[in-house]
Amino acid sequence: MAPIQSAEQTVLAIRPEGLPAFWPADNPWLHALVFIVASIAFALVMVIVFIYVERRGVARFQLRLGPNRAGPEGVLQAVADLIKLLLKEDIVPRLADKVVHLLAPIVATVPAFMVFAVVPLWGDGAMLADLNAGVLYFIAISSFGVVGVFMAGWASSNKYSLISAMRGVAQMVSYEIPLVMALLGVVVFAGTLSLNGIVDAQSIPFALLQPLAAVIYFLAMSAEINRTPFDLLEAESEIIAGYHTEYSGMKFALFYVAEYGHAVAGAAIFATFFLGGWKGPVLPPVLWLVIKMLVVFFVGFWARATLPRLRVDQVMGLGWKALLPLAVINVLIAAVEVLFWPSGTTQWLLVPINIAIGALLVFLWSRTVSLRGGRVEVRTRAEVKA
Amino acid sequence: MAFDFVFWVLAVIAVASALLVVLLRNIFRAALAMILCFTVIAGLYVTLGADFLAVVQVLIYVGAISILIILAIMLTRDVWQAGRASVVGPVAAIAFFLFGGALVIGLSRSRWPAYTPPNLPPGEGTSASLGFEIFSRSGFVLPLLISAAMLLAAVIGALFLIRDE
C-alpha cells in the first residue's frame, strides 16, 4: 500500500526514480520551482535557436545570406531585434479596447510555455509534472491559443485584424479535431496518457508504427500554430499582418515569441510522441530531444520555403474532408491492431503493414476527395424565387 | 496545506469573475470574464485532486463552448456599442434570488458524506479509474452510447434545419 500523499504531490506526480538521489522529491514546491525555471529557460533558449535557424535556413533556400552581422554568424540577431522592439514606441489605436488590447499578447504567449510542464525534457521522469492526463493537458492548453488571437483581433478595432481572428478561430477549431484523433492512435498503442509513459513505450518510434498519425499530426500542428502553408491568419497579401497588425514594440515581440513558442512546443510534442523523445544512445537525453525537435522544425520551414499559401476553402477542405476521416480510420486500425496483434517482437511486422495502409489511404483520398469546394454562387432574388 | 491557500485565492477570483460576467456592460469583455471563470474553476478542481476533470473543464468550456459563445457574439448586431439595460432585468433578479436561495438552503441543509481523500499511489491520477468506470461492461457504457447517439441525432437535425431547399 502506497503512503497517502499530499494533494501537491499527487497533482505534480513526481516520480523520484527518474531523478538523482539528492533531489528534494519530497518537497513538491522546491521541485516545482526548479523545474518551472528550467522549463521556461529551455523553451526561451529554443525560441531563440529556432528563430536563428529558420532565418538563416530560409535565407539559404532563397539564395540569400540572412542575418549575419550581430555576433559571430549573426547568432545575436534575436537579441538585437528584442532590444530594438523594447525601445520602440508602444502605439495603441484610439478606438481600441485598451484592456483587452493589453492582455491579448499575454494570453497568446503564456500557453505556449505552459505546454512544457508535461514534456519530459531532461530524461526519464525528469520533468515538472508527470501528469496522468498529460496528453489531455497539452490539448487543453493549446486550445487557449485561440483566445489570445481572438482577443487581439477584436480589441484592435481594425477590420483586417477581425478577419484574421475569424479565420484563426475557424482554422484552429477545425484542425484541433484531427490533431486529437492523430494523438489518439498513439495513445491506443502506448496505453497511457502520460507523456513520459508514451516515451517509455517507444521501443519502436511511433513515427514508424503510426506513420499516418504522424503525418496527420504534423499537418494539423502546422495549421494550429499558423505555419506556412497554413498562415492564413497573417496573409500579408490579403490582410496585412492579421491579428497583430495594430501591435508594436514589446507587445508585437510577445506575439513573435508566442508564434515561435508554439512552434517549439509543437516540435517538442512531435518529437515526444513520434520520435522517441529523449531516447537515444551516447548523447545526453536533452540533446537528443533538441536534435529531434530541430529535425521536425526543419521539415516545417522546408515546407514554408517551398509551398505557397493555401486558400481559405482549401484549408477548411483539407481539415474536414481529408485529415479528419483519415485520422478516424487510423484510430480504428490502431485499436484493431492493439486488440488482435500479439505484442512483443512481432510488432516490427506492423511497421511495413501500417506504412502500406497509410500510403494506400492517402492515395485513395488524393484520388477521390477534391479540396476545392466552398464555391459561392451568387443568385438574384428572382432566380431564388423561380 | 498550501493548497488551502491556493483554493481560497482561486475561489475569490472565481466569484469575482462570475460577477463580472453579469455586471459588465461590454458583452465581449463579459465573455472573456467567463473564460477566466471557467479556467479558475479548473484550478479549483486541481486543488481537489480531480486532475482529469480539471483538464476536461479547460478543454470543453474554454476551448469549445467559450469560443462558440464569442463567435455568436461577433454575429450579433449591437455588440459594438455597450448593451442597453434589459427589460427582463427585474424578472431575472427575482428568478435569481428564488433559485439561488433554494440552492443555498438545499445545499447547506442536506447532509453530505464526509470526504475521504482517495489513497492513490504516486502519480496515478483519476483518468484510468474513470475510464474503467465508464467503459467497463458493468459501468456506464450504455448511457455513454445513448448520449453519443443523441448528439449525432442533434447534429443531423441541425443540418436538416439549416439545409438549403
Coordinates of C-alpha atoms in Angstrom, one line a residue:
Chain A
M1 CA 0.0 0.0 0.0
A2 CA 1.5 3.3 -1.0
P3 CA 1.6 6.0 1.6
I4 CA -1.1 8.7 1.4
Q5 CA 0.4 11.7 -0.4
S6 CA -0.3 15.3 0.0
A7 CA -2.5 16.8 -2.8
E8 CA 0.5 18.7 -4.1
Q9 CA 2.5 15.5 -4.6
T10 CA -0.5 13.8 -6.3
V11 CA -1.0 16.7 -8.7
L12 CA 2.6 17.0 -9.6
A13 CA 3.0 13.2 -9.9
I14 CA 6.7 13.4 -9.0
R15 CA 8.5 10.1 -9.8
P16 CA 11.6 10.0 -7.7
E17 CA 13.2 7.1 -9.6
G18 CA 14.0 9.3 -12.6
L19 CA 15.7 11.9 -10.5
P20 CA 19.2 12.0 -8.9
A21 CA 19.4 10.8 -5.3
F22 CA 20.0 14.3 -3.8
W23 CA 16.8 15.6 -5.5
P24 CA 14.3 17.0 -3.0
A25 CA 11.4 14.9 -4.4
D26 CA 9.5 15.0 -1.1
N27 CA 9.4 18.8 -1.3
P28 CA 7.0 19.5 -4.2
W29 CA 7.3 23.3 -4.0
L30 CA 11.1 23.2 -4.4
H31 CA 10.7 20.7 -7.2
A32 CA 8.1 22.8 -9.0
L33 CA 10.3 26.0 -8.6
V34 CA 13.4 24.4 -10.1
F35 CA 11.6 22.8 -13.0
I36 CA 9.4 25.8 -13.8
V37 CA 12.5 27.9 -14.2
A38 CA 14.4 25.2 -16.1
S39 CA 11.5 24.5 -18.5
I40 CA 10.8 28.2 -19.3
A41 CA 14.5 28.8 -19.8
F42 CA 14.7 25.7 -22.1
A43 CA 11.7 27.0 -24.1
L44 CA 13.0 30.5 -24.4
V45 CA 16.5 29.4 -25.5
M46 CA 14.9 27.1 -28.0
V47 CA 12.8 30.0 -29.3
I48 CA 16.0 32.0 -30.0
V49 CA 17.6 28.9 -31.6
F50 CA 14.5 28.3 -33.8
I51 CA 14.3 32.0 -34.9
Y52 CA 18.0 31.9 -35.9
V53 CA 17.9 28.5 -37.6
E54 CA 14.8 29.5 -39.5
R55 CA 16.0 32.9 -40.7
R56 CA 19.3 31.5 -41.8
G57 CA 17.8 28.4 -43.2
V58 CA 15.0 30.1 -45.2
A59 CA 17.7 32.6 -46.5
R60 CA 19.7 29.6 -47.8
F61 CA 16.6 28.3 -49.6
Q62 CA 16.1 31.7 -51.2
L63 CA 19.8 32.2 -52.1
R64 CA 20.3 35.0 -49.6
L65 CA 22.7 35.2 -46.7
G66 CA 20.2 36.0 -43.9
P67 CA 21.2 37.9 -40.7
N68 CA 24.9 37.6 -40.3
R69 CA 26.1 40.9 -38.6
A70 CA 25.1 40.8 -34.9
G71 CA 27.6 38.5 -33.2
P72 CA 29.5 35.6 -34.9
E73 CA 27.5 34.4 -37.9
G74 CA 24.6 36.6 -36.7
V75 CA 23.7 34.4 -33.7
L76 CA 22.8 37.6 -31.7
Q77 CA 20.3 38.9 -34.2
A78 CA 17.3 37.9 -32.0
V79 CA 18.8 39.8 -29.1
A80 CA 19.4 42.9 -31.3
D81 CA 15.8 42.6 -32.5
L82 CA 14.5 42.3 -29.0
I83 CA 16.3 45.4 -27.8
K84 CA 15.0 47.3 -30.8
L85 CA 11.4 46.3 -30.1
L86 CA 11.8 47.1 -26.4
L87 CA 12.9 50.7 -27.3
K88 CA 10.1 51.2 -29.8
E89 CA 7.1 53.3 -29.0
D90 CA 4.0 51.4 -28.0
I91 CA 1.1 52.5 -30.1
V92 CA -2.5 51.7 -29.1
P93 CA -5.3 52.6 -31.6
R94 CA -7.6 55.3 -30.3
L95 CA -10.7 53.1 -30.8
A96 CA -9.1 50.0 -29.4
D97 CA -10.5 48.2 -26.3
K98 CA -7.4 49.2 -24.2
V99 CA -7.6 46.5 -21.5
V100 CA -8.2 43.6 -23.9
H101 CA -5.5 45.0 -26.3
L102 CA -3.0 44.9 -23.4
L103 CA -4.0 41.4 -22.2
A104 CA -4.1 39.7 -25.7
P105 CA -0.3 39.2 -26.2
I106 CA 0.0 37.8 -22.7
V107 CA -2.9 35.4 -23.2
A108 CA -1.3 34.4 -26.5
T109 CA 2.2 33.8 -25.1
V110 CA 1.6 32.0 -21.8
P111 CA 0.0 28.8 -23.1
A112 CA 3.0 28.1 -25.4
F113 CA 5.2 27.8 -22.4
M114 CA 2.8 26.0 -20.2
V115 CA 2.9 23.0 -22.5
F116 CA 6.5 22.3 -21.3
A117 CA 5.2 21.4 -17.9
V118 CA 4.3 17.9 -19.1
V119 CA 7.0 17.3 -21.7
P120 CA 9.9 15.0 -20.4
L121 CA 12.7 17.4 -21.3
W122 CA 15.7 16.1 -19.3
G123 CA 15.3 12.4 -19.2
D124 CA 13.2 9.6 -17.8
G125 CA 10.7 11.2 -15.4
A126 CA 12.8 14.4 -15.1
M127 CA 10.0 16.8 -15.8
L128 CA 7.8 19.3 -13.9
A129 CA 4.7 17.1 -13.6
D130 CA 4.3 13.6 -15.0
L131 CA 0.5 14.1 -15.2
N132 CA -1.5 11.0 -15.9
A133 CA -3.7 13.1 -18.1
G134 CA -0.7 14.7 -19.8
V135 CA -1.9 14.4 -23.4
L136 CA -5.3 16.0 -22.4
Y137 CA -3.4 18.7 -20.6
F138 CA -1.4 19.5 -23.7
I139 CA -4.6 19.6 -25.9
A140 CA -6.4 21.8 -23.4
I141 CA -3.6 24.3 -23.0
S142 CA -3.1 24.6 -26.8
S143 CA -6.8 25.4 -27.2
F144 CA -6.1 28.5 -25.2
G145 CA -4.1 30.0 -28.0
V146 CA -7.3 30.8 -30.0
V147 CA -8.4 33.0 -27.2
G148 CA -5.3 35.2 -27.4
V149 CA -5.7 35.6 -31.2
F150 CA -9.3 36.4 -30.9
M151 CA -8.8 39.0 -28.2
A152 CA -6.1 40.7 -30.3
G153 CA -8.2 40.7 -33.4
W154 CA -11.3 42.1 -31.7
A155 CA -9.5 44.7 -29.5
S156 CA -7.6 46.2 -32.3
S157 CA -10.7 47.7 -33.9
N158 CA -9.3 47.0 -37.3
K159 CA -11.2 45.1 -39.9
Y160 CA -8.2 43.1 -41.1
S161 CA -7.4 42.1 -37.5
L162 CA -11.0 40.9 -37.1
I163 CA -11.0 38.9 -40.4
S164 CA -7.8 37.3 -39.2
A165 CA -9.3 36.5 -35.9
M166 CA -12.3 34.9 -37.5
R167 CA -10.1 32.9 -39.8
G168 CA -8.0 31.9 -36.8
V169 CA -10.9 30.5 -34.9
A170 CA -12.3 28.6 -37.9
Q171 CA -8.9 27.1 -38.7
M172 CA -7.8 26.2 -35.1
V173 CA -11.2 24.8 -34.1
S174 CA -11.3 22.6 -37.3
Y175 CA -7.7 21.3 -37.0
E176 CA -7.9 20.6 -33.3
I177 CA -10.1 17.5 -34.1
P178 CA -7.8 15.7 -36.5
L179 CA -4.9 16.6 -34.2
V180 CA -6.5 15.0 -31.2
M181 CA -7.6 12.0 -33.3
A182 CA -4.0 11.5 -34.5
L183 CA -2.7 11.6 -31.0
L184 CA -5.4 9.1 -30.0
G185 CA -3.8 6.5 -32.3
V186 CA -0.5 6.9 -30.4
V187 CA -2.3 6.7 -27.1
V188 CA -4.0 3.5 -28.1
F189 CA -0.6 1.9 -28.8
A190 CA 1.1 3.3 -25.8
G191 CA -1.7 2.5 -23.4
T192 CA -1.2 5.7 -21.3
L193 CA -2.0 9.4 -21.3
S194 CA 1.3 10.3 -19.6
L195 CA 3.9 11.8 -21.9
N196 CA 6.7 10.1 -20.0
G197 CA 4.8 6.8 -20.4
I198 CA 4.5 7.4 -24.1
V199 CA 8.2 7.9 -24.4
D200 CA 8.8 4.7 -22.4
A201 CA 6.5 2.7 -24.7
Q202 CA 8.5 3.6 -27.8
S203 CA 11.0 0.7 -28.3
I204 CA 9.9 1.3 -31.9
P205 CA 9.3 5.1 -32.6
F206 CA 5.7 5.7 -33.2
A207 CA 6.5 7.5 -36.4
L208 CA 7.1 4.1 -37.8
L209 CA 4.3 2.3 -36.1
Q210 CA 1.8 5.1 -36.7
P211 CA 3.1 6.8 -39.9
L212 CA -0.3 8.1 -40.9
A213 CA -0.9 9.6 -37.5
A214 CA 2.5 11.2 -37.7
V215 CA 1.7 12.9 -41.0
I216 CA -1.8 14.0 -39.9
Y217 CA -0.4 15.3 -36.6
F218 CA 2.3 17.2 -38.4
L219 CA -0.1 18.9 -40.8
A220 CA -2.7 19.7 -38.1
M221 CA 0.1 21.0 -35.9
S222 CA 1.3 23.3 -38.7
A223 CA -2.2 24.6 -39.1
E224 CA -2.7 25.0 -35.3
I225 CA 0.4 27.1 -35.0
N226 CA -0.2 29.0 -38.2
R227 CA 3.0 28.0 -40.0
T228 CA 3.1 28.4 -43.8
P229 CA 1.4 27.0 -45.8
F230 CA -1.4 27.4 -43.3
D231 CA -0.6 31.0 -42.2
L232 CA -3.9 32.5 -43.4
L233 CA -4.0 34.5 -40.2
E234 CA -1.2 36.7 -41.3
A235 CA -1.5 36.5 -45.0
E236 CA 0.4 39.7 -45.8
S237 CA -1.1 39.9 -49.3
E238 CA -4.7 40.0 -48.1
I239 CA -4.9 41.2 -44.5
I240 CA -1.6 42.9 -43.8
A241 CA -0.3 41.1 -40.7
G242 CA -3.6 39.8 -39.5
Y243 CA -4.4 39.9 -35.8
H244 CA -1.2 41.7 -34.8
T245 CA -1.4 44.5 -37.3
E246 CA -2.1 47.1 -34.6
Y247 CA 0.7 45.9 -32.3
S248 CA 4.1 47.5 -31.9
G249 CA 7.0 47.4 -29.6
M250 CA 7.1 44.8 -26.9
K251 CA 3.6 43.6 -27.4
F252 CA 4.5 42.7 -31.0
A253 CA 7.6 41.0 -29.7
L254 CA 5.4 38.9 -27.4
F255 CA 3.3 37.8 -30.4
Y256 CA 6.5 36.9 -32.2
V257 CA 7.7 34.9 -29.2
A258 CA 4.3 33.3 -28.9
E259 CA 4.4 32.2 -32.5
Y260 CA 7.9 30.6 -32.2
G261 CA 7.0 29.3 -28.7
H262 CA 4.1 27.4 -30.2
A263 CA 6.4 26.1 -32.9
V264 CA 8.9 24.9 -30.2
A265 CA 6.1 23.3 -28.2
G266 CA 4.7 21.6 -31.3
A267 CA 8.1 20.3 -32.3
A268 CA 8.7 19.0 -28.8
I269 CA 5.4 17.3 -28.7
F270 CA 6.0 15.7 -32.1
A271 CA 9.4 14.5 -31.0
T272 CA 8.0 13.1 -27.8
F273 CA 5.0 11.4 -29.4
F274 CA 6.5 10.0 -32.6
L275 CA 10.3 10.1 -32.5
G276 CA 11.0 8.7 -29.0
G277 CA 11.5 11.9 -27.1
W278 CA 14.7 12.0 -25.1
K279 CA 15.7 8.4 -26.0
G280 CA 18.9 7.8 -27.9
P281 CA 22.4 6.4 -27.5
V282 CA 25.6 8.1 -26.2
L283 CA 24.4 11.7 -26.1
P284 CA 22.6 13.1 -23.0
P285 CA 18.8 12.9 -23.2
V286 CA 18.1 16.6 -23.5
L287 CA 20.5 16.9 -26.5
W288 CA 18.6 14.1 -28.3
L289 CA 15.3 15.9 -27.7
V290 CA 16.8 19.1 -29.1
I291 CA 18.1 17.3 -32.2
K292 CA 14.7 15.7 -32.9
M293 CA 13.0 19.0 -32.4
L294 CA 15.3 20.6 -34.9
V295 CA 14.6 17.9 -37.4
V296 CA 10.9 18.4 -37.0
F297 CA 11.3 22.1 -37.3
F298 CA 13.5 21.8 -40.3
V299 CA 10.7 19.9 -42.2
G300 CA 8.4 22.7 -41.1
F301 CA 10.3 25.5 -42.6
W302 CA 11.3 23.4 -45.6
A303 CA 7.6 23.4 -46.4
R304 CA 7.4 27.1 -45.6
A305 CA 10.2 27.9 -48.1
T306 CA 8.8 25.6 -50.8
L307 CA 5.0 25.7 -50.7
P308 CA 2.7 28.6 -51.5
R309 CA 0.0 29.6 -49.0
L310 CA -3.3 27.7 -49.3
R311 CA -6.7 29.4 -49.8
V312 CA -9.2 29.5 -47.0
D313 CA -11.6 27.0 -48.6
Q314 CA -8.6 24.7 -49.3
V315 CA -7.5 24.8 -45.7
M316 CA -11.0 24.0 -44.5
G317 CA -11.4 21.2 -47.1
L318 CA -8.1 19.6 -46.1
G319 CA -9.1 19.7 -42.5
W320 CA -12.6 18.4 -42.7
K321 CA -12.6 16.2 -45.8
A322 CA -9.1 14.7 -45.7
L323 CA -7.4 14.8 -42.3
L324 CA -10.4 14.1 -40.1
P325 CA -11.7 10.9 -41.8
L326 CA -8.2 9.6 -42.2
A327 CA -7.5 10.2 -38.5
V328 CA -10.7 8.4 -37.5
I329 CA -9.8 5.4 -39.8
N330 CA -6.3 5.4 -38.3
V331 CA -7.6 5.2 -34.7
L332 CA -9.8 2.3 -35.8
I333 CA -6.9 0.4 -37.4
A334 CA -4.7 1.1 -34.3
A335 CA -7.4 -0.3 -32.0
V336 CA -7.8 -3.4 -34.1
E337 CA -4.1 -4.0 -34.2
V338 CA -3.6 -3.5 -30.4
L339 CA -6.5 -5.9 -29.7
F340 CA -5.6 -8.7 -32.0
W341 CA -1.9 -8.5 -32.8
P342 CA 0.3 -10.3 -30.3
S343 CA 2.6 -7.9 -28.5
G344 CA 6.3 -8.5 -28.4
T345 CA 8.9 -8.7 -31.1
T346 CA 6.4 -9.3 -33.9
Q347 CA 5.5 -5.6 -33.5
W348 CA 8.2 -4.9 -36.1
L349 CA 5.9 -6.5 -38.7
L350 CA 3.3 -3.8 -38.1
V351 CA 5.7 -1.2 -39.4
P352 CA 5.6 -2.1 -43.1
I353 CA 1.9 -3.0 -42.8
N354 CA 1.0 0.4 -41.3
I355 CA 3.2 2.3 -43.8
A356 CA 1.4 0.4 -46.6
I357 CA -2.1 1.1 -45.2
G358 CA -1.2 4.7 -44.7
A359 CA 0.1 5.1 -48.2
L360 CA -2.9 3.4 -49.6
L361 CA -5.3 5.6 -47.7
V362 CA -3.5 8.8 -48.7
F363 CA -3.5 7.6 -52.3
L364 CA -7.2 6.8 -52.2
W365 CA -8.1 10.2 -50.7
S366 CA -5.9 12.1 -53.1
R367 CA -7.8 10.4 -55.9
T368 CA -11.4 10.9 -54.6
V369 CA -11.6 13.9 -52.4
S370 CA -11.5 17.4 -54.0
L371 CA -10.2 20.1 -51.8
R372 CA -11.7 22.9 -53.8
G373 CA -15.3 23.0 -52.5
G374 CA -16.9 26.0 -51.0
R375 CA -17.9 27.6 -54.2
V376 CA -20.2 30.5 -53.7
E377 CA -23.0 31.0 -56.3
V378 CA -24.5 34.5 -56.4
R379 CA -28.1 34.3 -57.3
T380 CA -30.5 37.2 -57.7
R381 CA -33.8 37.3 -55.8
A382 CA -35.8 36.5 -58.9
E383 CA -33.7 33.4 -59.5
V384 CA -34.2 32.2 -56.0
K385 CA -38.0 32.6 -56.3
A386 CA -38.1 30.8 -59.6
Chain B
M1 CA -1.5 22.5 3.4
A2 CA -0.6 25.2 1.0
F3 CA -3.4 24.1 -1.4
D4 CA -5.9 25.5 1.1
F5 CA -4.4 29.0 0.5
V6 CA -4.5 28.4 -3.3
F7 CA -8.1 27.2 -3.0
W8 CA -9.2 30.5 -1.3
V9 CA -7.4 32.7 -3.8
L10 CA -9.0 30.8 -6.7
A11 CA -12.4 30.9 -5.0
V12 CA -12.2 34.7 -4.7
I13 CA -11.2 35.1 -8.3
A14 CA -13.9 32.7 -9.4
V15 CA -16.7 34.6 -7.6
A16 CA -15.3 38.0 -8.8
S17 CA -15.1 36.9 -12.4
A18 CA -18.6 35.4 -12.3
L19 CA -19.9 38.7 -11.0
L20 CA -18.1 40.5 -13.9
V21 CA -19.8 38.2 -16.4
V22 CA -23.2 39.5 -15.3
L23 CA -22.3 43.1 -14.4
L24 CA -20.1 44.1 -17.3
R25 CA -21.9 46.2 -20.0
N26 CA -19.5 45.2 -22.8
I27 CA -20.6 41.8 -23.8
F28 CA -17.3 40.8 -25.3
R29 CA -15.5 41.5 -22.1
A30 CA -18.2 39.6 -20.2
A31 CA -17.4 36.6 -22.4
L32 CA -13.7 37.0 -21.6
A33 CA -14.5 37.1 -17.9
M34 CA -16.5 33.9 -18.3
I35 CA -13.4 32.3 -19.8
L36 CA -11.4 33.4 -16.7
C37 CA -14.2 32.0 -14.5
F38 CA -14.1 28.6 -16.3
T39 CA -10.3 28.5 -16.1
V40 CA -10.2 29.3 -12.4
I41 CA -12.8 26.6 -11.7
A42 CA -10.5 24.2 -13.4
G43 CA -7.8 25.3 -10.9
L44 CA -10.3 24.6 -8.1
Y45 CA -10.7 21.0 -9.4
V46 CA -6.9 20.6 -9.4
T47 CA -6.7 21.6 -5.7
L48 CA -9.4 19.0 -5.0
G49 CA -7.2 16.3 -6.7
A50 CA -9.5 15.9 -9.8
D51 CA -6.9 16.2 -12.5
F52 CA -8.9 14.7 -15.3
L53 CA -12.0 16.8 -14.6
A54 CA -9.8 20.0 -14.5
V55 CA -8.2 19.3 -17.8
V56 CA -11.6 18.4 -19.5
Q57 CA -13.1 21.6 -18.0
V58 CA -10.5 23.7 -19.8
L59 CA -10.7 21.6 -23.0
I60 CA -14.5 21.8 -23.3
Y61 CA -15.6 25.0 -21.6
V62 CA -12.6 27.3 -22.6
G63 CA -11.6 25.6 -25.9
A64 CA -15.1 24.9 -27.3
I65 CA -18.0 26.5 -25.6
S66 CA -16.5 29.9 -24.9
I67 CA -15.2 30.1 -28.4
L68 CA -18.7 29.3 -29.7
I69 CA -20.2 32.0 -27.5
I70 CA -17.7 34.6 -28.7
L71 CA -18.4 33.6 -32.3
A72 CA -22.1 34.1 -31.6
I73 CA -21.4 37.5 -30.1
M74 CA -19.5 38.5 -33.2
L75 CA -22.5 37.7 -35.3
T76 CA -24.8 39.7 -33.1
R77 CA -25.6 43.2 -34.3
D78 CA -25.4 45.5 -31.2
V79 CA -22.0 44.4 -29.9
W80 CA -20.0 47.4 -30.8
Q81 CA -22.0 49.7 -28.6
A82 CA -22.4 48.8 -24.9
G83 CA -25.5 46.8 -24.4
R84 CA -28.7 48.5 -23.2
A85 CA -30.3 47.7 -19.9
S86 CA -32.5 44.8 -20.4
V87 CA -36.3 44.9 -19.8
V88 CA -36.2 41.4 -18.3
G89 CA -33.7 42.6 -15.6
P90 CA -36.1 42.7 -12.6
V91 CA -37.7 39.4 -13.6
A92 CA -34.2 37.9 -13.9
A93 CA -33.2 39.3 -10.5
I94 CA -36.3 37.8 -8.8
A95 CA -35.8 34.4 -10.5
F96 CA -32.1 34.5 -9.5
F97 CA -32.9 35.2 -5.8
L98 CA -35.6 32.4 -5.7
F99 CA -33.4 29.8 -7.5
G100 CA -30.2 30.9 -5.7
G101 CA -31.9 30.9 -2.3
A102 CA -33.4 27.5 -2.9
L103 CA -29.9 26.2 -4.0
V104 CA -28.1 27.6 -1.0
I105 CA -30.7 26.4 1.5
G106 CA -30.8 23.0 -0.1
L107 CA -27.1 22.6 -0.2
S108 CA -26.5 23.8 3.3
R109 CA -29.3 21.7 4.8
S110 CA -28.5 18.3 3.2
R111 CA -26.1 16.0 5.0
W112 CA -23.1 15.2 2.8
P113 CA -21.0 12.1 3.4
A114 CA -17.6 13.1 4.8
Y115 CA -14.9 13.4 2.1
T116 CA -12.2 10.8 2.4
P117 CA -9.2 11.5 0.2
P118 CA -8.6 8.6 -2.1
N119 CA -5.5 6.6 -1.2
L120 CA -3.9 6.9 -4.7
P121 CA -0.4 5.7 -5.4
P122 CA 2.0 8.4 -6.7
G123 CA 1.1 9.9 -10.0
E124 CA -1.9 7.6 -10.6
G125 CA -4.4 10.4 -11.2
T126 CA -8.0 9.7 -11.8
S127 CA -8.1 9.1 -15.6
A128 CA -7.6 5.4 -15.5
S129 CA -10.2 4.6 -12.9
L130 CA -12.6 7.0 -14.7
G131 CA -12.0 5.1 -17.9
F132 CA -12.7 1.7 -16.3
E133 CA -15.8 3.2 -14.6
I134 CA -17.2 4.5 -17.9
F135 CA -16.2 1.8 -20.4
S136 CA -16.3 -1.4 -18.4
R137 CA -19.2 -3.7 -19.0
S138 CA -20.7 -3.2 -15.6
G139 CA -20.1 0.6 -15.9
F140 CA -21.8 3.4 -17.8
V141 CA -21.1 2.2 -21.3
L142 CA -24.8 2.0 -22.3
P143 CA -25.6 5.6 -21.2
L144 CA -22.4 6.8 -23.0
L145 CA -23.6 5.1 -26.2
I146 CA -27.1 6.5 -25.8
S147 CA -25.8 10.1 -25.3
A148 CA -23.5 9.7 -28.3
A149 CA -26.4 8.6 -30.5
M150 CA -28.5 11.5 -29.2
L151 CA -25.7 14.0 -30.0
L152 CA -25.4 12.5 -33.5
A153 CA -29.2 12.9 -33.9
A154 CA -29.0 16.5 -32.8
V155 CA -26.2 17.3 -35.3
I156 CA -28.2 15.7 -38.2
G157 CA -31.3 17.6 -37.1
A158 CA -29.3 20.9 -37.1
L159 CA -28.1 20.1 -40.6
F160 CA -31.6 19.3 -41.7
L161 CA -32.9 22.6 -40.3
I162 CA -30.3 24.9 -42.0
R163 CA -30.4 23.0 -45.2
D164 CA -31.0 24.8 -48.5
E165 CA -34.2 24.0 -50.2

